[in-house]
Coordinates of C-alpha atoms in Angstrom, one line a residue:
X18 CA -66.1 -93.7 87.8
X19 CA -67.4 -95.0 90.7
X20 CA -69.1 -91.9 92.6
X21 CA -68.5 -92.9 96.5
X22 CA -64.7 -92.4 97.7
X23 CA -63.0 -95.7 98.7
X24 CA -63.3 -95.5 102.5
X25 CA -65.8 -95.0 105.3
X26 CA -62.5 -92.8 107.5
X27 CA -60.2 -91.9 105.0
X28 CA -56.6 -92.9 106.0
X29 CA -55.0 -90.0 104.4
X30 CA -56.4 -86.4 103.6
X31 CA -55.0 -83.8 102.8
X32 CA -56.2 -80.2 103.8
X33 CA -55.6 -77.2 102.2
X34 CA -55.9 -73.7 104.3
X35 CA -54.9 -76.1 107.3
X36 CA -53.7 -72.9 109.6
X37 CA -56.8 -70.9 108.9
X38 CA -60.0 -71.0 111.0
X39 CA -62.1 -73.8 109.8
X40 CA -58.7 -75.6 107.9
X41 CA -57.6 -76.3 111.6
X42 CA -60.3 -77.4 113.0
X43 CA -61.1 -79.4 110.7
X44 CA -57.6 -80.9 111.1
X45 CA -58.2 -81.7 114.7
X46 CA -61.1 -83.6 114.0
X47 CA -59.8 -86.0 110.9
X48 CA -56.6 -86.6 113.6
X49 CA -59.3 -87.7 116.4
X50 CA -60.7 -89.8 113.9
X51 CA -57.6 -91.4 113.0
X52 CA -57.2 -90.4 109.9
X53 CA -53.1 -89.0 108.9
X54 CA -53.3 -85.5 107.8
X55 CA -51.6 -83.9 105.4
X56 CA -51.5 -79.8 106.3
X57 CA -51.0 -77.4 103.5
X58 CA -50.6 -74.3 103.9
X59 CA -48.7 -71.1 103.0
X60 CA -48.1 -69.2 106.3
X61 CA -45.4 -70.1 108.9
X62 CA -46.6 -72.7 110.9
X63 CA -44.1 -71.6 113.8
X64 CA -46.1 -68.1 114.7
X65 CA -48.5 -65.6 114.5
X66 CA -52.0 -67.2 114.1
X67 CA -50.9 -70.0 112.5
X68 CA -48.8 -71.4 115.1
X69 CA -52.0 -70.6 117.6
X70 CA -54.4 -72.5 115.5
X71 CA -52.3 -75.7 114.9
X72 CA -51.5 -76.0 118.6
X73 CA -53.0 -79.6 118.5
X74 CA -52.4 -80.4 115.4
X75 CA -48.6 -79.6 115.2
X76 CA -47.5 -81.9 117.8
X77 CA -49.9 -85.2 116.6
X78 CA -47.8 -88.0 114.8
X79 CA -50.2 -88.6 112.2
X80 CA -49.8 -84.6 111.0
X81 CA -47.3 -83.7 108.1
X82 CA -47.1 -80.0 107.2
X83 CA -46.2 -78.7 103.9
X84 CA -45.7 -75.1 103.5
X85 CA -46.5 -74.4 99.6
X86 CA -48.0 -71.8 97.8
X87 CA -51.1 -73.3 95.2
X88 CA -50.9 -71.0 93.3
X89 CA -47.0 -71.6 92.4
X90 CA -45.2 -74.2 93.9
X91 CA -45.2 -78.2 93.3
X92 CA -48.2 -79.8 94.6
X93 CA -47.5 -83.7 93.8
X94 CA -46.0 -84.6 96.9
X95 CA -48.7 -83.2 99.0
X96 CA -51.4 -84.6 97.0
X97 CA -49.9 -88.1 96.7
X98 CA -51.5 -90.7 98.4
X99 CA -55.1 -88.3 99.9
X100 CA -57.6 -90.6 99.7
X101 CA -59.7 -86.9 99.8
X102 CA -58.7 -83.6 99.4
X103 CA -60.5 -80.7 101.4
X104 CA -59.5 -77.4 99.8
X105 CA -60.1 -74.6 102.4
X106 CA -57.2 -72.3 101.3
X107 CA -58.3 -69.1 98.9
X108 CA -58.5 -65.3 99.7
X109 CA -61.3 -64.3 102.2
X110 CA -62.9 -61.2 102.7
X111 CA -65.8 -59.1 101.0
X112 CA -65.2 -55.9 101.3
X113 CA -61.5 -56.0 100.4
X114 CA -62.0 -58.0 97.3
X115 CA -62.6 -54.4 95.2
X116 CA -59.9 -52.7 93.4
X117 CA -56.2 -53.5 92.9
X118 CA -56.6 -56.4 95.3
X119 CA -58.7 -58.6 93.2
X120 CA -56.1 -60.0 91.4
X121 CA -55.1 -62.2 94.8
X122 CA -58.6 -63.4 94.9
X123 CA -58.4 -64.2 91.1
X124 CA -54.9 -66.2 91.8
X125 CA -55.3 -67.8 95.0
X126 CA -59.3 -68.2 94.9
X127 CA -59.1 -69.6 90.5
X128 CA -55.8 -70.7 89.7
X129 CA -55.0 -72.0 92.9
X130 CA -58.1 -74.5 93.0
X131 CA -57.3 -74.9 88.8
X132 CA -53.7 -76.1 89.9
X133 CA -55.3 -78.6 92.7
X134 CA -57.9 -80.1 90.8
X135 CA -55.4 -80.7 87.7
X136 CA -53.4 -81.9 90.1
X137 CA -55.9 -84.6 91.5
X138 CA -57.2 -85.5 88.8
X139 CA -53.6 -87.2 87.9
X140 CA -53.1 -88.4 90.9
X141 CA -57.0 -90.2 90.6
X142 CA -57.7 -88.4 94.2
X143 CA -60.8 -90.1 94.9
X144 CA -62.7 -86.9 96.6
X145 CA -62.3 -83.4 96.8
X146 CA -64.6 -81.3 98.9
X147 CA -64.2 -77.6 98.1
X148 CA -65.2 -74.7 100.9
X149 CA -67.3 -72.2 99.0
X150 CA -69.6 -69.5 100.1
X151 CA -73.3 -68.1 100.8
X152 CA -71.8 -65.5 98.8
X153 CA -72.5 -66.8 95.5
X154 CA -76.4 -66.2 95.4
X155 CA -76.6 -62.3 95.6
X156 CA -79.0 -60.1 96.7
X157 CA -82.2 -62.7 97.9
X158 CA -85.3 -61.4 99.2
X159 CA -85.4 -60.9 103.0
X160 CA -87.6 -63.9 104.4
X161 CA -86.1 -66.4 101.1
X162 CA -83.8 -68.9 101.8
X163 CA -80.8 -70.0 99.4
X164 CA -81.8 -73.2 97.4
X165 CA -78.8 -74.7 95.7
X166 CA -80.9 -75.0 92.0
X167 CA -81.5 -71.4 92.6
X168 CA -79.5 -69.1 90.5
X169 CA -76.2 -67.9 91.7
X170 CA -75.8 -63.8 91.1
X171 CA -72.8 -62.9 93.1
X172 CA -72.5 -59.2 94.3
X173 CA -68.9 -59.0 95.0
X174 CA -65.7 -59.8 93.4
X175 CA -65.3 -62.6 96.3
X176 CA -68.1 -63.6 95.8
X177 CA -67.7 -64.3 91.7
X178 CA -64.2 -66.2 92.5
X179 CA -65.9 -68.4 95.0
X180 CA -68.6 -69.2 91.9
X181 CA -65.8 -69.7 89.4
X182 CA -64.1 -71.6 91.9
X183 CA -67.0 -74.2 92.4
X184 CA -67.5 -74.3 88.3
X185 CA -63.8 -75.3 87.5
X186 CA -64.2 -78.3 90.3
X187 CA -67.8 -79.4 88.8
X188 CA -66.3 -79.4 85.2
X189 CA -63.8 -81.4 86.5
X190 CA -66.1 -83.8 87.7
X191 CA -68.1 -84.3 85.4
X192 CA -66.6 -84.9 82.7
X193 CA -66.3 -88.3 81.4
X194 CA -63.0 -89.9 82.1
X195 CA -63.2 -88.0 85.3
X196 CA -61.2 -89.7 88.4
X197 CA -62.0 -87.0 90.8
X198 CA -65.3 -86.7 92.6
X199 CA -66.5 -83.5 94.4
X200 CA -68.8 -81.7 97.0
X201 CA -68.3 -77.9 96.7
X202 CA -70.1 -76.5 100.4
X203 CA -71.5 -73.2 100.2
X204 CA -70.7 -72.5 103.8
X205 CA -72.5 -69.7 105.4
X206 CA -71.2 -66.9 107.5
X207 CA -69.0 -69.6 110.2
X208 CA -68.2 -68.5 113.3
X209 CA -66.7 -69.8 116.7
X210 CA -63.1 -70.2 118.2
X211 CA -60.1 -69.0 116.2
X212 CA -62.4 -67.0 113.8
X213 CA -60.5 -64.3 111.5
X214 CA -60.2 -60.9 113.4
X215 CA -62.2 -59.3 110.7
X216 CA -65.4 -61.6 111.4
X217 CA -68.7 -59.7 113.2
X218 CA -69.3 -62.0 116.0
X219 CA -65.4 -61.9 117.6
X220 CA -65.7 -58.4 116.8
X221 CA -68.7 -57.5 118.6
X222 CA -67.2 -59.7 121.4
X223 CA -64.0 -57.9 121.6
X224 CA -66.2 -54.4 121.3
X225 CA -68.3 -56.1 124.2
X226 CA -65.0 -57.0 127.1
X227 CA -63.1 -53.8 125.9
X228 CA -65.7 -50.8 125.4
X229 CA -64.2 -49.9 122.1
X230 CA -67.6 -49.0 119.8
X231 CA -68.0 -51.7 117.2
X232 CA -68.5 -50.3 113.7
X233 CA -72.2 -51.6 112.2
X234 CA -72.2 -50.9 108.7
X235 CA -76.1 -49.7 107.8
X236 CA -79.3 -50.1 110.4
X237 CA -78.7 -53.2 111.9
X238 CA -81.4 -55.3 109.6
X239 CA -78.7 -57.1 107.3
X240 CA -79.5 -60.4 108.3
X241 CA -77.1 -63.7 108.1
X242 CA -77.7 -67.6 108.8
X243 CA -74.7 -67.9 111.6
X244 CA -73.2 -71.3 111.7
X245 CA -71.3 -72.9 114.5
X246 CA -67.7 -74.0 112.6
X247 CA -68.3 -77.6 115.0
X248 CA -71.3 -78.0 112.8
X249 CA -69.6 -77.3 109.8
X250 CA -66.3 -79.8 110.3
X251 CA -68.9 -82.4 110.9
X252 CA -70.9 -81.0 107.8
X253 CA -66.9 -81.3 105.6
X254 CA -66.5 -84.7 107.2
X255 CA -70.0 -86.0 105.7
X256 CA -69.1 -84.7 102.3
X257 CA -66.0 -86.6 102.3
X258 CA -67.9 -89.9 102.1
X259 CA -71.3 -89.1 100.9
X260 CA -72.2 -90.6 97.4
X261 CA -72.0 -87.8 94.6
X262 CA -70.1 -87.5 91.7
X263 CA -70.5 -83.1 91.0
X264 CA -72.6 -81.5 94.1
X265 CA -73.3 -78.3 95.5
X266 CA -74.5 -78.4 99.0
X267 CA -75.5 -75.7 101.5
X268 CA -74.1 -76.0 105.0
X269 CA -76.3 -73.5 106.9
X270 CA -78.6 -74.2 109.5
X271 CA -82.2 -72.2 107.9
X272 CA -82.1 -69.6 110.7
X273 CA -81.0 -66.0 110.6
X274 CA -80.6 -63.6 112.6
X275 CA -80.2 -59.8 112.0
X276 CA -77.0 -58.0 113.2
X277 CA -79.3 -55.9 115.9
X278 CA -80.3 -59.2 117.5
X279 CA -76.7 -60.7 117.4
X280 CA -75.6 -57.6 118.9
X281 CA -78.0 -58.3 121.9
X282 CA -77.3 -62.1 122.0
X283 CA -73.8 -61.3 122.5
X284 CA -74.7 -58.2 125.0
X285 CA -76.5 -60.5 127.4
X286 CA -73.6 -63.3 126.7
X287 CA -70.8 -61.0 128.1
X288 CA -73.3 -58.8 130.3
X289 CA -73.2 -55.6 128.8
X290 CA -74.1 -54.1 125.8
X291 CA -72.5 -53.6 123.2
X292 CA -70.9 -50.3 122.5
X293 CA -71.7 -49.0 118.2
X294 CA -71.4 -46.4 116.3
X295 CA -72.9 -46.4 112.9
X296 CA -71.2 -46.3 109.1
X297 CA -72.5 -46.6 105.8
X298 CA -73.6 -49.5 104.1
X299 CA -70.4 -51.4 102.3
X300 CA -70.5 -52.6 98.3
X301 CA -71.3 -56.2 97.9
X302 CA -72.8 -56.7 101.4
X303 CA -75.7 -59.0 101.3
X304 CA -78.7 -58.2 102.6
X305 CA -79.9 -61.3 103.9
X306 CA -78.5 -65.1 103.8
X307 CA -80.8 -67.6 104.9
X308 CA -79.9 -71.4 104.2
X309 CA -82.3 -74.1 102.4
X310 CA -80.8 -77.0 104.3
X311 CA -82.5 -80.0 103.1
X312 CA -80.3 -81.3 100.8
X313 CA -77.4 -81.4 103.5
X314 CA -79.5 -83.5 105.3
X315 CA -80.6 -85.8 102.7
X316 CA -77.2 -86.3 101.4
X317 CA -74.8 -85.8 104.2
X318 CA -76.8 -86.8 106.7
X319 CA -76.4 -83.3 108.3
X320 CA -78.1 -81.0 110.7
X321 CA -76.6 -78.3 112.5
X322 CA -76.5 -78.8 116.2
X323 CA -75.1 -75.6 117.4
X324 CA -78.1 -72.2 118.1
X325 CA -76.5 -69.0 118.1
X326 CA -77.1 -68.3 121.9
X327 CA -75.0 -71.6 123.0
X328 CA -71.8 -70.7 120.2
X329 CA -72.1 -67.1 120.9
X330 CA -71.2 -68.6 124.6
X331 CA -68.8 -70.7 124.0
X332 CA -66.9 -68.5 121.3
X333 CA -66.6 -66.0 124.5
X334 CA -65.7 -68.6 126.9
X335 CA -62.3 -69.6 124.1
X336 CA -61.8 -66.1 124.0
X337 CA -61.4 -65.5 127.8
X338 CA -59.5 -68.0 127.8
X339 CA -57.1 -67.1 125.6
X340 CA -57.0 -63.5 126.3
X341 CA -53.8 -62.9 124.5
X342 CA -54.9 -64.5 121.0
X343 CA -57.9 -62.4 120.7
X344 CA -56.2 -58.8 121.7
X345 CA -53.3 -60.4 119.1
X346 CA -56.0 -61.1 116.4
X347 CA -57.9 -57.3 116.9

């Protein structure tokens, strides 16, 4: 199988997760480019988040939504005809992901990429880039950063369903008679416009403007590489035409910072502190995440462009602007 996808722009990709945060950004950039995009998701597209996220993409000629389940409904039509697929859809979240609700992170997070990559793989889908997470590695020492060789110990339920999720796709791949190329991204901690509600940095923002104490689980020293979601559409756009046959890639920018200096980063963005109050420690929290980026840049091309002072400042410049959405999202 020949290991690079058949196009420089793909003219048709189809992206799962397309009314989440990064799905629909990364939507509004594969339009700009020219590319037609195929939008899979399975919320309404007509309200609620959804309709606020695919504001730009909704009304664009070259977008096609298809409201579908992965996990149970028929995925040939939506897949027919991608030139790459970029799965973003699954079941985020941590800290929910003990107890009863692990079985929707099994389903939508396993079986859901299962059903897609079966489904590509018949359909001789040239490229699939799959969103995964930081969360795979585990517990690292403070100071270390993530190398992707390095071996992945995952400390939460999530987390395990994101590493299953990345095996299934690289057995795929690699075996054989394979049609289907891929780039799993181990993404860490994204933030920027339209971030989830449950995220830290719109939360300390939103604790910031409305004096409502922000819960901070622990001291304050958890640390986390923050990356600006602009940096990582262009980082999904690379993978979708970098040469690779079964790759796992970090898209992190080898910076952290700890959730004390966030907190005052986004204190002198909105000028005024940010109002706490302390709880304990959560199960499967990582201590630190800290990106080894050089393989991103060696085989997409990639650097992050994006410091956490300038997207702290512009995530709170898109949320005054859209005062509504973010009270909405809270």
């Amino acid at each position: 199988m020949d290991s690079a996808p058949r196009r420089a722009v793909p003219g048709c990709a189809l992206v799962t997760g397309v009314a989440g945060f990064i799905g629909s950004h990364l939507s509004d950039a594969l339009l700009r480019q020219g590319t037609r995009v195929i939008g899979l998701d399975r919320q309404q597209p007509d309200g609620g988040s959804a309709a606020e996220n695919l504001q730009s993409s909704l009304g664009h000629p070259a977008f096609d939504y298809v409201r579908a389940d992965l996990r149970y409904d028929e995925l040939a039509p939506a897949v027919a005809g991608a030139d790459v697929v970029f799965h973003l859809a699954g079941q985020p979240g941590v800290r929910p992901s003990w107890g009863d609700a692990f079985a929707d992170y099994l389903t939508c997070n396993v079986l859901g990429t299962q059903r897609l990559m079966t489904e590509c793989e018949r359909q001789c889908v040239p490229r699939l880039v799959l969103a995964s997470s930081s969360s795979v590695y585990g517990q690292v020492a403070e100071g270390d950063d993530c190398r992707e060789d390095a071996p992945a110990r995952p400390v939460s339920p999530y987390g395990v369903t994101k590493l299953a999720a990345e095996q299934l796709c690289l057995a795929f791949a690699q075996r054989p008679a394979a049609t289907t190329s891929v780039i799993a991204l181990r993404y860490f901690t994204v933030y920027g416009p339209r971030q989830r509600a449950d995220m830290l940095i719109g939360r300390a923002l939103r604790a910031a403007l409305s004096g409502v104490p922000l819960p901070v689980f622990g001291d304050g020293s958890v640390r986390r590489d923050f990356t600006y979601v602009d940096d990582v559409v262009s980082a999904t756009l690379a993978a979708s035409t970098a040469p690779a046959r079964a790759e796992v890639v970090n898209v992190g920018g080898g910076r952290s910072a700890s959730v004390t200096e966030l907190l005052e980063i986004v204190g002198r963005a909105v000028g005024t502190a940010v109002p706490t109050s302390t709880s304990s420690a959560q199960p499967g929290d990582m201590r630190a995440t800290l990106a080894d980026p050089r393989k991103a840049g060696e085989l997409l091309a990639w650097k992050p462009r994006v410091d956490l002072i300038t997207g702290v400042a512009r995530q709170l410049e898109w949320m005054t602007r859209h005062a509504a959405t973010f009270v909405r999202r809270g």
